[in-house]
Structures are given as C-alpha cells and as structure tokens.
Coordinates of C-alpha atoms and ligand atoms in Angstrom, one line a residue:
M1 CA 86.1 64.5 14.8
D2 CA 89.7 66.1 15.0
K3 CA 89.9 69.7 14.6
P4 CA 88.1 69.9 12.0
S5 CA 88.4 72.4 9.3
I6 CA 85.9 75.6 10.8
G7 CA 84.2 78.5 8.3
F8 CA 82.7 81.1 11.4
I9 CA 80.9 83.5 9.9
G10 CA 79.2 87.0 11.7
L11 CA 82.6 88.5 13.2
G12 CA 80.5 91.1 15.8
H13 CA 80.4 92.3 18.9
M14 CA 80.4 87.8 19.8
G15 CA 81.9 86.5 16.8
L16 CA 85.1 87.9 16.8
P17 CA 86.6 86.9 19.9
M18 CA 84.4 83.4 20.5
A19 CA 87.0 82.9 16.3
S20 CA 90.0 84.2 17.7
N21 CA 90.2 81.8 20.5
L22 CA 89.5 79.4 17.7
V23 CA 92.4 80.4 16.3
K24 CA 94.5 80.2 19.2
A25 CA 93.7 76.7 19.8
G26 CA 95.3 75.3 16.7
Y27 CA 91.7 75.6 14.1
E28 CA 91.6 75.8 10.9
L29 CA 89.4 78.8 10.7
T30 CA 87.7 80.6 7.2
V31 CA 86.1 83.6 8.2
Y32 CA 83.4 86.1 6.4
D33 CA 81.7 88.9 7.5
I34 CA 79.2 91.0 5.4
V35 CA 81.5 94.0 6.7
E36 CA 84.9 93.2 4.8
E37 CA 86.6 95.8 7.6
K38 CA 85.4 92.9 10.1
I39 CA 87.5 90.1 8.9
E40 CA 91.0 92.1 9.1
P41 CA 92.1 91.1 12.9
L42 CA 91.0 87.4 11.6
V43 CA 93.4 87.7 8.9
K44 CA 96.2 89.0 10.9
M45 CA 96.4 86.0 13.4
G46 CA 96.5 83.5 10.3
A47 CA 93.1 82.6 9.4
A48 CA 91.4 82.7 5.4
R49 CA 89.4 85.3 4.1
G50 CA 85.9 84.0 2.9
T51 CA 83.7 86.5 0.3
S52 CA 80.6 84.6 0.9
C53 CA 78.7 81.9 3.2
Q54 CA 78.0 79.6 0.7
E55 CA 82.4 79.9 -0.5
V56 CA 82.8 79.7 3.2
A57 CA 80.9 76.1 4.2
D58 CA 82.5 75.3 0.8
K59 CA 86.0 75.1 2.2
S60 CA 85.1 73.7 5.8
K61 CA 83.8 71.0 7.6
V62 CA 82.3 72.6 9.8
T63 CA 80.5 76.4 9.7
I64 CA 79.2 78.9 12.6
T65 CA 77.3 81.5 12.6
I66 CA 76.3 84.2 14.9
V67 CA 74.2 86.7 12.6
P68 CA 72.3 89.8 15.0
D69 CA 68.7 88.3 13.6
S70 CA 66.2 85.7 12.4
P71 CA 66.2 87.3 8.9
D72 CA 70.2 87.7 9.2
V73 CA 70.4 83.5 9.4
E74 CA 67.8 82.9 7.0
A75 CA 70.2 85.1 4.9
A76 CA 73.8 83.3 5.8
V77 CA 72.2 80.0 5.4
L78 CA 69.1 79.8 3.0
G79 CA 69.4 82.9 1.4
E80 CA 71.4 82.8 -2.2
G81 CA 75.1 82.9 -1.9
G82 CA 74.2 80.7 1.9
V83 CA 75.9 78.2 3.6
I84 CA 73.3 75.0 2.7
H85 CA 74.7 76.0 -1.4
G86 CA 77.9 75.4 -0.3
A87 CA 77.8 72.4 2.7
S88 CA 77.8 69.0 1.6
K89 CA 76.7 65.5 3.0
G90 CA 77.5 65.7 6.5
H91 CA 78.8 69.1 7.2
V92 CA 77.2 70.7 10.6
L93 CA 75.8 73.7 11.2
I94 CA 76.7 74.9 14.0
E95 CA 74.2 78.0 14.7
M96 CA 75.2 80.3 17.3
S97 CA 72.8 83.5 17.6
T98 CA 69.6 84.5 19.6
I99 CA 67.0 84.3 16.9
A100 CA 62.6 83.0 16.8
P101 CA 62.9 78.9 17.8
G102 CA 60.3 78.3 15.3
V103 CA 62.9 80.2 11.9
G104 CA 65.7 77.8 13.8
R105 CA 63.2 74.4 13.4
L106 CA 63.1 75.5 9.5
V107 CA 66.2 75.7 9.3
A108 CA 67.1 73.2 10.4
A109 CA 64.6 71.0 8.4
A110 CA 65.9 72.2 5.0
L111 CA 69.4 71.6 5.7
A112 CA 68.9 68.5 7.3
E113 CA 67.3 67.2 3.7
K114 CA 70.7 68.1 2.5
G115 CA 72.1 64.9 5.5
V116 CA 73.6 68.4 7.2
P117 CA 73.1 68.0 11.0
M118 CA 72.4 71.6 12.6
L119 CA 72.8 72.8 16.3
D120 CA 71.6 75.5 18.2
C121 CA 74.2 77.0 20.3
P122 CA 73.0 80.6 20.9
V123 CA 74.9 81.5 23.7
S124 CA 75.3 84.6 27.0
G125 CA 77.7 85.4 29.0
G126 CA 78.8 88.5 26.3
P127 CA 82.1 89.7 25.1
P128 CA 84.1 89.7 28.8
G129 CA 82.5 85.6 28.5
A130 CA 83.5 85.7 24.3
E131 CA 87.2 86.5 25.6
A132 CA 87.4 84.1 28.1
G133 CA 86.1 81.2 26.6
T134 CA 83.4 80.7 29.2
L135 CA 79.9 81.5 27.4
S136 CA 77.2 79.0 28.8
I137 CA 75.5 77.4 25.8
M138 CA 72.5 76.6 25.2
A139 CA 72.6 73.6 22.7
G140 CA 69.4 72.2 20.3
G141 CA 70.0 69.6 18.0
P142 CA 70.8 65.6 17.3
K143 CA 72.9 64.8 20.7
D144 CA 75.2 62.5 18.5
T145 CA 76.0 65.9 16.8
F146 CA 76.3 67.4 19.8
D147 CA 78.6 64.9 21.3
E148 CA 80.6 65.7 18.2
C149 CA 80.9 68.9 18.5
L150 CA 81.7 69.2 22.1
P151 CA 85.5 70.0 22.0
I152 CA 84.3 72.8 19.6
L153 CA 81.9 74.5 21.7
E154 CA 84.3 74.1 24.9
V155 CA 87.1 76.0 22.9
M156 CA 84.2 78.3 22.9
G157 CA 82.0 77.9 26.5
G158 CA 82.3 77.1 30.3
S159 CA 79.0 75.9 30.9
I160 CA 77.5 73.9 28.2
V161 CA 74.4 72.3 28.0
H162 CA 72.2 70.4 25.7
F163 CA 68.4 70.7 25.9
G164 CA 66.3 68.7 23.4
E165 CA 66.0 68.6 19.8
N166 CA 66.4 72.3 17.4
G167 CA 64.8 74.6 18.9
S168 CA 64.7 74.3 22.6
G169 CA 68.8 75.8 22.9
Y170 CA 67.0 79.3 21.1
T171 CA 64.1 78.8 23.8
A172 CA 66.1 78.7 26.7
K173 CA 68.0 81.3 25.0
L174 CA 65.4 83.7 25.5
C175 CA 64.7 81.8 29.2
N176 CA 67.9 82.8 29.5
Q177 CA 66.5 87.3 28.1
V178 CA 63.8 86.9 30.8
A179 CA 66.8 86.8 33.9
C180 CA 69.6 89.2 32.9
V181 CA 66.6 92.4 31.8
I182 CA 65.1 91.9 35.4
T183 CA 68.7 91.8 37.4
I184 CA 69.8 94.8 34.6
Q185 CA 66.7 96.7 35.4
A186 CA 67.1 95.8 39.5
V187 CA 70.4 97.8 39.4
C188 CA 69.1 100.7 37.7
E189 CA 66.0 101.0 39.9
T190 CA 68.9 100.7 42.8
L191 CA 71.1 103.2 41.4
S192 CA 68.1 105.5 40.5
L193 CA 66.6 105.3 43.8
A194 CA 70.2 106.1 45.2
A195 CA 71.1 109.0 43.2
K196 CA 67.3 110.6 44.5
A197 CA 68.0 109.9 47.9
G198 CA 71.4 112.0 47.8
L199 CA 74.0 108.8 48.2
D200 CA 77.3 108.0 47.7
L201 CA 76.7 105.3 44.5
R202 CA 80.6 103.4 44.0
K203 CA 79.6 103.3 48.7
V204 CA 76.6 101.5 47.8
L205 CA 77.6 99.2 44.4
E206 CA 80.4 98.6 46.8
V207 CA 78.0 96.9 49.7
V208 CA 74.5 95.9 47.5
G209 CA 77.0 94.4 45.9
S210 CA 78.8 91.7 48.7
G211 CA 75.8 91.1 49.6
L212 CA 72.5 89.0 48.8
A213 CA 71.6 91.1 45.4
A214 CA 75.4 90.4 43.8
S215 CA 74.5 89.5 40.0
R216 CA 77.5 89.6 37.2
I217 CA 75.8 92.1 35.9
M218 CA 75.5 94.6 38.5
E219 CA 79.3 93.5 38.9
L220 CA 79.4 93.7 34.5
H221 CA 76.6 97.0 34.6
G222 CA 76.9 98.7 37.8
P223 CA 80.1 101.0 37.0
K224 CA 79.4 101.5 34.0
M225 CA 76.8 103.3 34.8
L226 CA 78.2 105.3 37.2
E227 CA 80.5 106.1 34.6
R228 CA 77.8 107.4 31.8
D229 CA 80.1 105.2 29.9
Y230 CA 76.8 103.6 27.5
A231 CA 79.1 101.4 24.2
P232 CA 77.3 98.5 23.5
G233 CA 78.6 95.2 24.1
F234 CA 75.7 93.6 23.6
A235 CA 73.4 96.8 22.1
L236 CA 69.3 97.3 23.2
A237 CA 68.5 97.0 19.4
L238 CA 69.4 94.1 19.9
Q239 CA 67.9 93.6 23.7
E240 CA 64.6 95.0 22.7
K241 CA 65.2 91.9 19.2
D242 CA 65.1 89.7 22.8
L243 CA 62.4 89.8 24.5
R244 CA 59.9 90.6 21.1
L245 CA 61.3 86.5 21.4
V246 CA 60.5 86.4 24.3
A247 CA 57.1 87.8 24.4
A248 CA 56.4 86.0 21.4
A249 CA 56.7 83.2 23.4
A250 CA 55.0 84.2 26.5
D251 CA 51.9 84.4 23.4
E252 CA 52.1 81.0 22.1
L253 CA 52.4 79.4 25.3
E254 CA 50.1 82.1 26.5
M255 CA 51.0 82.6 30.1
P256 CA 52.0 86.2 31.2
L257 CA 55.8 87.8 32.4
P258 CA 54.5 90.7 33.3
A259 CA 58.4 92.3 34.7
T260 CA 59.8 91.2 31.6
A261 CA 57.1 92.8 29.7
L262 CA 58.0 95.7 31.5
V263 CA 61.2 95.9 30.8
H264 CA 60.7 95.8 27.5
Q265 CA 58.8 98.9 27.2
L266 CA 61.5 100.4 28.9
I267 CA 64.1 100.0 26.8
R268 CA 61.5 100.3 23.7
S269 CA 60.9 103.7 25.1
L270 CA 64.1 103.9 24.4
S271 CA 64.5 103.2 20.9
A272 CA 62.3 105.6 19.9
K273 CA 64.4 108.7 21.1
G274 CA 67.4 106.4 18.6
K275 CA 69.2 105.3 21.3
G276 CA 68.8 101.6 19.8
E277 CA 73.0 101.5 19.8
L278 CA 73.7 102.1 22.9
G279 CA 74.3 99.8 25.2
T280 CA 71.8 97.5 27.6
Q281 CA 73.7 99.5 30.7
A282 CA 72.4 102.5 29.1
L283 CA 68.1 101.3 30.5
V284 CA 69.9 103.4 33.3
L285 CA 68.7 106.5 31.4
A286 CA 65.0 105.1 30.9
M287 CA 65.3 105.7 34.9
E288 CA 66.9 109.2 35.0
G289 CA 64.0 110.0 32.4
L290 CA 61.1 108.7 35.3
A291 CA 63.3 109.8 38.2
E292 CA 64.2 112.5 37.8
C293 CA 67.6 111.8 38.5
E294 CA 70.9 111.9 38.0
V295 CA 72.8 108.3 37.9
K296 CA 77.0 109.6 38.2
A297 CA 79.6 108.4 40.4
Ligands
NAD1 P1 77.2 93.0 16.1 O1 75.8 92.7 15.8 O2 77.6 92.7 17.0 O3 77.7 91.5 15.1 C1 77.1 90.8 14.1 C2 77.6 90.5 13.1 O4 77.0 89.7 11.7 C3 78.1 91.9 12.2 O5 79.8 91.7 12.0 C4 76.9 91.6 10.6 O6 77.9 92.7 9.5 C5 77.6 90.2 10.4 N1 76.6 89.8 10.4 C6 74.9 90.7 9.6 N2 74.2 89.8 8.7 C7 75.4 88.6 7.6 C8 75.3 87.4 6.9 N3 74.1 87.3 6.2 N4 76.1 87.4 6.3 C9 77.1 87.3 7.2 N5 77.9 88.8 8.0 C10 76.8 89.0 9.0 O7 76.1 91.6 16.6 P2 77.1 90.6 18.3 O8 76.6 91.2 19.6 O9 77.9 89.5 18.4 O10 75.5 89.6 17.7 C11 75.6 88.6 17.7 C12 74.1 87.6 18.0 O11 74.1 86.7 19.6 C13 72.4 88.1 18.5 O12 72.0 86.9 18.1 C14 72.5 88.3 19.7 O13 71.5 88.8 19.7 C15 73.5 87.1 20.3 N6 74.9 87.6 21.9 C16 74.9 88.8 21.8 C17 75.7 88.7 22.4 C18 76.0 89.7 23.4 O14 76.8 90.2 24.9 N7 76.6 90.9 22.5 C19 75.7 88.1 24.3 C20 74.4 86.9 23.5 C21 74.3 86.6 22.6

C-alpha cells in the first residue's frame, strides 16, 4: 500500500500526537472525535474534518481508532454511523485502544464478514512516546494485513511486534499493564518511605534512578510526584479500566496476580474519592493516605 488515505478517530491524549505524526509523514488524513474542539488542531495542520466515524471510513482506505474503552470501540465501529457502515471490502481497521480481547475479536469478526480485516494494535509509551513516534505496538490480526500496514505503524511506533490472531495484541497490552502498575507502585512506596524518613527526595530519585531500580516510569513519573503535578497523561480512570481487563483475563485463566490486584484496589480507593481524572502518578496519594506522609520536594 503506497501511502493510503487514513481516517483517524479519537483525538485525545494519545490520538492527537499520533495523528499529527501521520500528517507530518505526508499521509492524507480525515479526522474525527465526538468532542468537536479536539478536531481543530489537526485541521490547522492540514487534515480534513470528518463528521462521523462512517464518513471517515468512507473517505479513507485505512481507519485508525484510539478511544477509551470497549463500549467506545463498539460504538465507533459497529454502532449507528460507525466505521462498518462506511468501510467497503478491502478497507483496513487498525484498532489501537486498550480494550477487552473478547470484544476486539467480536468487532474483528463483524468486520471480516464485510471483507474488512482488522488489526488490534494497542500501544504503550504514553503521550511522550506518541509525540516522539516511538510507541511500543502490540499487534494481533491477519499477518498479511500487518505486513501491509507496517509502514503506517512505523510512523507511530518504535518496537512493533505481531503476536498472532485478533485479540492477541490486546492480551499482550494487558501483560504490559501488569509491569507498568507494579512499577508505579514501587516508585510510590520508595518515595513514601524516603519522605517518612526525612530524606531529600530529589537526591533519592537521582541515586535510585541511576542504580538497578532505574526505570522509565521512575524517570517520567518520579519528578512529577515530587512536584505534585498530577495532570493526566494517562488518567487513573483509564488505568483502572485496564486493571479490570487484566483481572478478567486472570480469572479466565484461573491464576493469581497478587501485586496487580493490590494496586488495583489502591487505584479504586482514589477513584472512590473522585480522583479518577488525575494522572497515574497520583497513585502516590494513596500511599500518602496509608503512611501519613507527604511526598513533595
Ligand atoms: P482520551 O480520553 O484522552 O482520548 C480518547 C478520545 O476518544 C477522546 O477525545 C474522546 O472524545 C474520543 N472518543 C470517545 N468515544 C468516541 C467515539 N465513539 N467516536 C469518536 N471519538 C470518540 O484517552 P487516551 O489517553 O488518548 O487513551 C485512548 C486509549 O489509549 C485508551 O484505550 C487508553 O487505555 C489507551 N492508552 C492510553 C495511554 C496514555 O498514556 N494516555 C497509553 C497507552 C494506551
């Protein structure tokens, strides 16, 4: 496929920078979001304004979706005015949200009946990775479609791995979330212990972040925790959604994920206090509550 026209649906924290990179790479884009003002920045960059998911698919050869949750993907793809009604045989859907693998398989099956292959391509790397075009992309779906779409994925991603049939990309993303949340909690506990002990938190981050415990999460979220900057790159509400999906996957496999379950409950305690719209770095507030300390530099 030589630079096909692309429809892009969902222009939030991730979608906006991902779509921007595709425009910069010379792709012709038609963009859509249910929140009208989110479309403006891309129209200013030269993308065409879409008015529905159906119209976006109708005008494009490939459609990309990145919306919050499973019901949003079902609405955007299968609902009234959805992608399925605008996509004709040979169209491709690259679905990049983090959703339930089972829902992804159902959406892929409905599209396949119309001769429209789907790739599940959830991502990791957050808004910084989206801006840099270095996201990790975990793909599932027909291998020939994956190979065909690789040049598009390479504009948005650095590490791009195909796992197998539809659903396997979503499952790989759930594995990724296990590592992410436990690491965030590790940073929260490290800084809480240091705060309670009266250590200089910036020095702790500097030295711990240069040793064996160094991680991208510590590098990215540690300073924000110390500055009490809880603006969302990835909202706690979305993280909680991911952990619901992880728990369902573990239930299906009848396996324990003890550390992940603990972090899930801590995130839920923050949601119950109305803090779900804060970024995941705000998990440190749960530790502050438990340990009666203030993580601040
Ligand atoms: P977001 O809430 O910032 O953006 C989602 C966008 O989708 C919003 O602009 C919303 O208006 C739009 N939308 C919802 N339903 C729609 C529909 N039916 N049609 C058109 N637009 C619709 O969310 P985000 O942070 O960009 O995350 C998007 C997805 O990517 C989620 O599944 C999330 O779990 C995943 N993800 C997020 C991050 C991150 O760091 N933010 C990282 C990796 C993966």
